Amino acid sequence: MKLNIAVLSGDGIGPEIMKQGIAVMDAIAEKFGHEFTYYEAICGADAIDKVGDPFPETTYQICKDADAVLFAAVGHPKFDNDPTAKIRPEQGLLAMRKKLGLYANIRPIQTFRCLLHMSPLKEELVRDADFICIRELTGGMYFGDKYQDDDKAYDTNYYTRPEIERILKVGFDYAMKRKKHLTVVDKANVLASSRLWRQIAHEMEPMYPEVNVDYMFVDNASMRMIVEPSFFDVMVTENTFGDILTDEGSCISGSMGLLPSASIGSGTPVFEPVHGSWPQATGKNIANPLAEILSVAMLLEHFNMLEEGKLIRDAVDESLESNIRTPEIQIDGGTHYGTREVGEWIVSYIKNK
Ligand code: IPM
Ligand code: MN
């Protein structure tokens, strides 16, 4: 298969983990006879420094024309510590989602057998956790009307029927592919927007008679994720709730450095780690490349390259089992492998399989 990939490395550890992601893609291309062509583009703080815009038009064009975007991370402390900064790296990410129409963010919450003890939750609780959070990504408070002066401020949690229908459809479709259990997470006891979500979900239920649907308030869902994560199969929720719940979900896996995600919609799909740019680790060769590498697996699986995706997942599992791990997940006394060394190990596993 031929694919044109837009490569957005962004800030902080982004370029280092991207390098490993691309090396893995190249190994797959060679093994399976695919042709992947990469088009690098700037974004985030890097792009603000270079051209004053965190998602410049040229980057948008490269993304728009590509078959997929492989993204790493954006963010820099000089903006985090300056609340008056008008232009921020994160705006680039939001602009990318909006302009590419990426309304569905797919975040799988999985565990790795040999890392169960890394979770702050008890091993017996997280052992069977395996669910997908589907987060609405282009609506809600992130994009609704905003206002701020010195005495008052507001954000509007605005959702329309078509926006709700299309994301719920993604939820129902995923449930059909999995254990047919969909949990709609909302705050319908307080929020009008949530009540519309719930109403529309009820209307859609008859179209998916095999799916067992339940409705859960977000406060309750956040608790249930901790006390019984194995309850969930597919969870669907609005933008802000999904942002919060997926960070919570990352604790189930034991490290943020392990979680990939896919964002899909009307335009070019984007594949990216859930974690951020970890500026303090920049250039130190200590960041875990696995979330980026698993994002590559999700990219390939999106284009139905299932065997290729599986090989990457096997390589990742095997690297963890063999203790080829970056410091944050290494066992006591174990050798600390660098970003590069973990990537190289995975590449050679793929080549030799
Ligand atoms: C995420 C991030 C972003 C979000 C930030 C960086 C704007 O936290 O992808 O979850 O809030 O969506
Ligand atoms: Mn987040």
PDB file of C-alpha atoms in Angstrom, residues 30-237:
ATOM      1  CA  GLU A  30      10.265  -2.892   4.081  1.00  0.00           C
ATOM      2  CA  LYS A  31       8.897  -6.116   5.482  1.00  0.00           C
ATOM      3  CA  PHE A  32       5.454  -5.939   3.873  1.00  0.00           C
ATOM      4  CA  GLY A  33       6.372  -4.102   0.662  1.00  0.00           C
ATOM      5  CA  HIS A  34       4.527  -0.860   1.407  1.00  0.00           C
ATOM      6  CA  GLU A  35       5.536   2.614   0.313  1.00  0.00           C
ATOM      7  CA  PHE A  36       5.207   5.298   2.944  1.00  0.00           C
ATOM      8  CA  THR A  37       6.218   8.840   1.982  1.00  0.00           C
ATOM      9  CA  TYR A  38       6.690  11.407   4.730  1.00  0.00           C
ATOM     10  CA  TYR A  39       5.974  15.118   4.599  1.00  0.00           C
ATOM     11  CA  GLU A  40       7.313  16.983   7.613  1.00  0.00           C
ATOM     12  CA  ALA A  41       5.495  20.050   8.860  1.00  0.00           C
ATOM     13  CA  ILE A  42       5.895  22.411  11.807  1.00  0.00           C
ATOM     14  CA  CYS A  43       3.392  22.967  14.631  1.00  0.00           C
ATOM     15  CA  GLY A  44       3.149  24.022  18.280  1.00  0.00           C
ATOM     16  CA  ALA A  45       5.713  26.237  20.036  1.00  0.00           C
ATOM     17  CA  ASP A  46       8.236  25.386  17.336  1.00  0.00           C
ATOM     18  CA  ALA A  47       5.928  26.910  14.706  1.00  0.00           C
ATOM     19  CA  ILE A  48       5.160  29.940  16.915  1.00  0.00           C
ATOM     20  CA  ASP A  49       8.901  30.598  17.150  1.00  0.00           C
ATOM     21  CA  LYS A  50       9.404  30.132  13.422  1.00  0.00           C
ATOM     22  CA  VAL A  51       6.330  31.768  11.879  1.00  0.00           C
ATOM     23  CA  GLY A  52       4.178  33.073  14.752  1.00  0.00           C
ATOM     24  CA  ASP A  53       1.374  30.518  14.272  1.00  0.00           C
ATOM     25  CA  PRO A  54       1.046  27.115  16.049  1.00  0.00           C
ATOM     26  CA  PHE A  55      -0.766  25.554  13.053  1.00  0.00           C
ATOM     27  CA  PRO A  56       0.324  27.497   9.972  1.00  0.00           C
ATOM     28  CA  GLU A  57      -1.530  27.314   6.661  1.00  0.00           C
ATOM     29  CA  THR A  58       1.340  25.389   5.024  1.00  0.00           C
ATOM     30  CA  THR A  59       1.078  22.729   7.738  1.00  0.00           C
ATOM     31  CA  TYR A  60      -2.680  22.555   7.241  1.00  0.00           C
ATOM     32  CA  GLN A  61      -2.211  22.049   3.485  1.00  0.00           C
ATOM     33  CA  ILE A  62       0.319  19.255   4.062  1.00  0.00           C
ATOM     34  CA  CYS A  63      -2.090  17.541   6.502  1.00  0.00           C
ATOM     35  CA  LYS A  64      -5.066  18.041   4.207  1.00  0.00           C
ATOM     36  CA  ASP A  65      -3.272  16.501   1.240  1.00  0.00           C
ATOM     37  CA  ALA A  66      -1.902  13.522   3.205  1.00  0.00           C
ATOM     38  CA  ASP A  67      -3.590  10.149   3.814  1.00  0.00           C
ATOM     39  CA  ALA A  68      -2.818  10.347   7.533  1.00  0.00           C
ATOM     40  CA  VAL A  69      -1.074  12.577  10.040  1.00  0.00           C
ATOM     41  CA  LEU A  70       1.404  11.165  12.511  1.00  0.00           C
ATOM     42  CA  PHE A  71       1.608  13.619  15.377  1.00  0.00           C
ATOM     43  CA  ALA A  72       3.882  13.678  18.430  1.00  0.00           C
ATOM     44  CA  ALA A  73       3.298  16.446  21.002  1.00  0.00           C
ATOM     45  CA  VAL A  74       3.060  20.209  21.470  1.00  0.00           C
ATOM     46  CA  GLY A  75       3.604  22.488  24.448  1.00  0.00           C
ATOM     47  CA  HIS A  76       6.319  24.566  26.067  1.00  0.00           C
ATOM     48  CA  PRO A  77       6.639  25.887  29.641  1.00  0.00           C
ATOM     49  CA  LYS A  78       7.290  29.430  28.514  1.00  0.00           C
ATOM     50  CA  PHE A  79       3.625  29.556  27.468  1.00  0.00           C
ATOM     51  CA  ASP A  80       2.251  27.585  30.440  1.00  0.00           C
ATOM     52  CA  ASN A  81       3.769  30.106  32.812  1.00  0.00           C
ATOM     53  CA  ASP A  82       2.458  33.118  30.958  1.00  0.00           C
ATOM     54  CA  PRO A  83      -1.334  33.424  31.254  1.00  0.00           C
ATOM     55  CA  THR A  84      -1.233  36.593  29.130  1.00  0.00           C
ATOM     56  CA  ALA A  85       0.268  34.849  26.086  1.00  0.00           C
ATOM     57  CA  LYS A  86      -2.229  35.345  23.277  1.00  0.00           C
ATOM     58  CA  ILE A  87      -0.822  32.638  21.038  1.00  0.00           C
ATOM     59  CA  ARG A  88      -0.306  29.193  22.595  1.00  0.00           C
ATOM     60  CA  PRO A  89       1.022  25.895  21.218  1.00  0.00           C
ATOM     61  CA  GLU A  90      -2.154  24.047  22.259  1.00  0.00           C
ATOM     62  CA  GLN A  91      -4.191  26.288  19.957  1.00  0.00           C
ATOM     63  CA  GLY A  92      -2.345  24.560  17.117  1.00  0.00           C
ATOM     64  CA  LEU A  93      -3.660  21.191  18.218  1.00  0.00           C
ATOM     65  CA  LEU A  94      -7.201  22.521  18.537  1.00  0.00           C
ATOM     66  CA  ALA A  95      -6.956  24.235  15.142  1.00  0.00           C
ATOM     67  CA  MET A  96      -5.753  21.003  13.581  1.00  0.00           C
ATOM     68  CA  ARG A  97      -8.673  19.031  15.060  1.00  0.00           C
ATOM     69  CA  LYS A  98     -11.203  21.642  13.947  1.00  0.00           C
ATOM     70  CA  LYS A  99      -9.831  22.274  10.470  1.00  0.00           C
ATOM     71  CA  LEU A 100      -9.479  18.562   9.699  1.00  0.00           C
ATOM     72  CA  GLY A 101     -12.971  17.879  11.094  1.00  0.00           C
ATOM     73  CA  LEU A 102     -11.657  15.305  13.584  1.00  0.00           C
ATOM     74  CA  TYR A 103     -14.732  14.945  15.716  1.00  0.00           C
ATOM     75  CA  ALA A 104     -13.970  11.542  17.213  1.00  0.00           C
ATOM     76  CA  ASN A 105     -11.006  10.832  19.422  1.00  0.00           C
ATOM     77  CA  ILE A 106     -10.476   7.134  20.064  1.00  0.00           C
ATOM     78  CA  ARG A 107      -8.491   6.447  23.221  1.00  0.00           C
ATOM     79  CA  PRO A 108      -8.026   2.780  24.125  1.00  0.00           C
ATOM     80  CA  ILE A 109      -7.344   2.094  27.802  1.00  0.00           C
ATOM     81  CA  GLN A 110      -5.390  -1.135  27.977  1.00  0.00           C
ATOM     82  CA  THR A 111      -3.077  -2.823  30.368  1.00  0.00           C
ATOM     83  CA  PHE A 112       0.139  -4.714  29.761  1.00  0.00           C
ATOM     84  CA  ARG A 113       0.417  -7.929  31.732  1.00  0.00           C
ATOM     85  CA  CYS A 114       3.947  -7.345  32.952  1.00  0.00           C
ATOM     86  CA  LEU A 115       3.195  -3.748  33.967  1.00  0.00           C
ATOM     87  CA  LEU A 116       0.092  -4.382  36.071  1.00  0.00           C
ATOM     88  CA  HIS A 117       2.063  -3.672  39.233  1.00  0.00           C
ATOM     89  CA  MET A 118       2.958  -0.195  37.876  1.00  0.00           C
ATOM     90  CA  SER A 119      -0.617   0.992  38.163  1.00  0.00           C
ATOM     91  CA  PRO A 120      -1.401   2.924  41.335  1.00  0.00           C
ATOM     92  CA  LEU A 121      -4.551   0.768  41.446  1.00  0.00           C
ATOM     93  CA  LYS A 122      -4.544  -2.752  42.849  1.00  0.00           C
ATOM     94  CA  GLU A 123      -3.433  -5.371  40.380  1.00  0.00           C
ATOM     95  CA  GLU A 124      -6.629  -7.422  40.704  1.00  0.00           C
ATOM     96  CA  LEU A 125      -8.686  -4.345  39.800  1.00  0.00           C
ATOM     97  CA  VAL A 126      -6.811  -3.415  36.632  1.00  0.00           C
ATOM     98  CA  ARG A 127      -6.090  -6.945  35.386  1.00  0.00           C
ATOM     99  CA  ASP A 128      -9.175  -7.169  33.171  1.00  0.00           C
ATOM    100  CA  ALA A 129      -9.451  -3.509  32.257  1.00  0.00           C
ATOM    101  CA  ASP A 130      -9.767  -3.092  28.504  1.00  0.00           C
ATOM    102  CA  PHE A 131     -11.992  -0.365  27.165  1.00  0.00           C
ATOM    103  CA  ILE A 132     -12.142   2.418  24.628  1.00  0.00           C
ATOM    104  CA  CYS A 133     -13.066   5.972  25.394  1.00  0.00           C
ATOM    105  CA  ILE A 134     -14.580   7.810  22.470  1.00  0.00           C
ATOM    106  CA  ARG A 135     -14.248  11.493  23.110  1.00  0.00           C
ATOM    107  CA  GLU A 136     -16.082  14.125  21.056  1.00  0.00           C
ATOM    108  CA  LEU A 137     -13.290  16.403  19.832  1.00  0.00           C
ATOM    109  CA  THR A 138     -14.536  19.434  17.923  1.00  0.00           C
ATOM    110  CA  GLY A 139     -17.406  20.763  20.028  1.00  0.00           C
ATOM    111  CA  GLY A 140     -18.458  21.569  23.565  1.00  0.00           C
ATOM    112  CA  MET A 141     -16.740  24.066  25.820  1.00  0.00           C
ATOM    113  CA  TYR A 142     -13.489  23.877  23.901  1.00  0.00           C
ATOM    114  CA  PHE A 143     -15.044  25.589  20.914  1.00  0.00           C
ATOM    115  CA  GLY A 144     -18.262  27.219  22.202  1.00  0.00           C
ATOM    116  CA  ASP A 145     -18.655  30.969  22.797  1.00  0.00           C
ATOM    117  CA  LYS A 146     -16.164  32.325  25.306  1.00  0.00           C
ATOM    118  CA  TYR A 147     -15.904  35.573  27.191  1.00  0.00           C
ATOM    119  CA  GLN A 148     -13.440  36.919  29.716  1.00  0.00           C
ATOM    120  CA  ASP A 149     -12.955  40.248  31.449  1.00  0.00           C
ATOM    121  CA  ASP A 150     -11.618  41.030  34.908  1.00  0.00           C
ATOM    122  CA  ASP A 151     -14.931  40.359  36.654  1.00  0.00           C
ATOM    123  CA  LYS A 152     -16.544  37.550  34.764  1.00  0.00           C
ATOM    124  CA  ALA A 153     -15.785  34.795  32.312  1.00  0.00           C
ATOM    125  CA  TYR A 154     -17.674  31.994  30.637  1.00  0.00           C
ATOM    126  CA  ASP A 155     -17.328  29.107  28.214  1.00  0.00           C
ATOM    127  CA  THR A 156     -20.357  27.684  26.446  1.00  0.00           C
ATOM    128  CA  ASN A 157     -20.987  23.972  26.273  1.00  0.00           C
ATOM    129  CA  TYR A 158     -22.693  24.075  22.908  1.00  0.00           C
ATOM    130  CA  TYR A 159     -23.708  20.942  20.997  1.00  0.00           C
ATOM    131  CA  THR A 160     -25.994  20.445  18.011  1.00  0.00           C
ATOM    132  CA  ARG A 161     -27.958  17.323  17.058  1.00  0.00           C
ATOM    133  CA  PRO A 162     -25.751  16.396  14.071  1.00  0.00           C
ATOM    134  CA  GLU A 163     -22.620  16.717  16.229  1.00  0.00           C
ATOM    135  CA  ILE A 164     -24.126  14.444  18.865  1.00  0.00           C
ATOM    136  CA  GLU A 165     -25.524  11.926  16.394  1.00  0.00           C
ATOM    137  CA  ARG A 166     -22.263  11.408  14.546  1.00  0.00           C
ATOM    138  CA  ILE A 167     -20.180  10.826  17.682  1.00  0.00           C
ATOM    139  CA  LEU A 168     -22.784   8.508  19.207  1.00  0.00           C
ATOM    140  CA  LYS A 169     -22.761   6.567  15.945  1.00  0.00           C
ATOM    141  CA  VAL A 170     -18.985   6.084  16.348  1.00  0.00           C
ATOM    142  CA  GLY A 171     -19.684   4.820  19.872  1.00  0.00           C
ATOM    143  CA  PHE A 172     -22.389   2.372  18.776  1.00  0.00           C
ATOM    144  CA  ASP A 173     -20.252   1.128  15.858  1.00  0.00           C
ATOM    145  CA  TYR A 174     -17.275   0.484  18.136  1.00  0.00           C
ATOM    146  CA  ALA A 175     -19.507  -1.318  20.602  1.00  0.00           C
ATOM    147  CA  MET A 176     -20.742  -3.568  17.780  1.00  0.00           C
ATOM    148  CA  LYS A 177     -17.130  -4.489  16.978  1.00  0.00           C
ATOM    149  CA  ARG A 178     -16.386  -5.257  20.630  1.00  0.00           C
ATOM    150  CA  LYS A 179     -18.430  -6.617  23.520  1.00  0.00           C
ATOM    151  CA  LYS A 180     -21.560  -4.674  22.516  1.00  0.00           C
ATOM    152  CA  HIS A 181     -21.638  -2.652  25.705  1.00  0.00           C
ATOM    153  CA  LEU A 182     -21.853   1.144  25.371  1.00  0.00           C
ATOM    154  CA  THR A 183     -21.737   3.552  28.280  1.00  0.00           C
ATOM    155  CA  VAL A 184     -22.920   7.075  27.519  1.00  0.00           C
ATOM    156  CA  VAL A 185     -21.232   9.387  30.015  1.00  0.00           C
ATOM    157  CA  ASP A 186     -22.906  12.728  30.699  1.00  0.00           C
ATOM    158  CA  LYS A 187     -24.162  15.089  33.380  1.00  0.00           C
ATOM    159  CA  ALA A 188     -27.821  14.982  32.402  1.00  0.00           C
ATOM    160  CA  ASN A 189     -28.954  15.716  35.962  1.00  0.00           C
ATOM    161  CA  VAL A 190     -27.544  19.244  35.595  1.00  0.00           C
ATOM    162  CA  LEU A 191     -26.608  20.133  32.019  1.00  0.00           C
ATOM    163  CA  ALA A 192     -29.021  20.797  29.149  1.00  0.00           C
ATOM    164  CA  SER A 193     -26.376  19.744  26.628  1.00  0.00           C
ATOM    165  CA  SER A 194     -26.118  16.376  28.378  1.00  0.00           C
ATOM    166  CA  ARG A 195     -29.879  15.953  28.335  1.00  0.00           C
ATOM    167  CA  LEU A 196     -29.863  16.351  24.552  1.00  0.00           C
ATOM    168  CA  TRP A 197     -27.056  13.761  24.315  1.00  0.00           C
ATOM    169  CA  ARG A 198     -29.122  11.354  26.374  1.00  0.00           C
ATOM    170  CA  GLN A 199     -32.286  11.984  24.373  1.00  0.00           C
ATOM    171  CA  ILE A 200     -30.502  11.343  21.076  1.00  0.00           C
ATOM    172  CA  ALA A 201     -28.778   8.230  22.428  1.00  0.00           C
ATOM    173  CA  HIS A 202     -32.209   6.890  23.466  1.00  0.00           C
ATOM    174  CA  GLU A 203     -33.506   7.578  19.966  1.00  0.00           C
ATOM    175  CA  MET A 204     -30.590   5.687  18.421  1.00  0.00           C
ATOM    176  CA  GLU A 205     -30.809   2.633  20.661  1.00  0.00           C
ATOM    177  CA  PRO A 206     -33.387   0.805  18.475  1.00  0.00           C
ATOM    178  CA  MET A 207     -30.975   1.019  15.524  1.00  0.00           C
ATOM    179  CA  TYR A 208     -28.504  -1.095  17.498  1.00  0.00           C
ATOM    180  CA  PRO A 209     -30.693  -3.706  19.209  1.00  0.00           C
ATOM    181  CA  GLU A 210     -27.675  -5.865  20.052  1.00  0.00           C
ATOM    182  CA  VAL A 211     -25.894  -3.125  21.975  1.00  0.00           C
ATOM    183  CA  ASN A 212     -26.464  -2.983  25.684  1.00  0.00           C
ATOM    184  CA  VAL A 213     -26.486   0.759  26.507  1.00  0.00           C
ATOM    185  CA  ASP A 214     -26.150   2.303  29.898  1.00  0.00           C
ATOM    186  CA  TYR A 215     -26.065   5.911  30.986  1.00  0.00           C
ATOM    187  CA  MET A 216     -23.747   7.178  33.651  1.00  0.00           C
ATOM    188  CA  PHE A 217     -23.169  10.596  35.161  1.00  0.00           C
ATOM    189  CA  VAL A 218     -19.584  11.703  34.706  1.00  0.00           C
ATOM    190  CA  ASP A 219     -18.880  11.967  38.431  1.00  0.00           C
ATOM    191  CA  ASN A 220     -20.058   8.418  38.901  1.00  0.00           C
ATOM    192  CA  ALA A 221     -18.128   7.236  35.829  1.00  0.00           C
ATOM    193  CA  SER A 222     -14.892   8.708  37.153  1.00  0.00           C
ATOM    194  CA  MET A 223     -15.389   6.689  40.335  1.00  0.00           C
ATOM    195  CA  ARG A 224     -16.394   3.514  38.507  1.00  0.00           C
ATOM    196  CA  MET A 225     -13.237   3.707  36.381  1.00  0.00           C
ATOM    197  CA  ILE A 226     -11.216   3.377  39.559  1.00  0.00           C
ATOM    198  CA  VAL A 227     -13.263   0.859  41.508  1.00  0.00           C
ATOM    199  CA  GLU A 228     -14.265  -1.374  38.590  1.00  0.00           C
ATOM    200  CA  PRO A 229     -12.493  -0.462  35.332  1.00  0.00           C
ATOM    201  CA  SER A 230     -13.400  -3.840  33.822  1.00  0.00           C
ATOM    202  CA  PHE A 231     -17.049  -2.716  33.813  1.00  0.00           C
ATOM    203  CA  PHE A 232     -16.454  -0.651  30.667  1.00  0.00           C
ATOM    204  CA  ASP A 233     -16.253  -1.777  27.063  1.00  0.00           C
ATOM    205  CA  VAL A 234     -16.904   1.371  25.011  1.00  0.00           C
ATOM    206  CA  MET A 235     -17.514   4.730  26.621  1.00  0.00           C
ATOM    207  CA  VAL A 236     -18.690   7.755  24.654  1.00  0.00           C
ATOM    208  CA  THR A 237     -18.657  11.275  25.998  1.00  0.00           C
TER     209      THR A 237
END
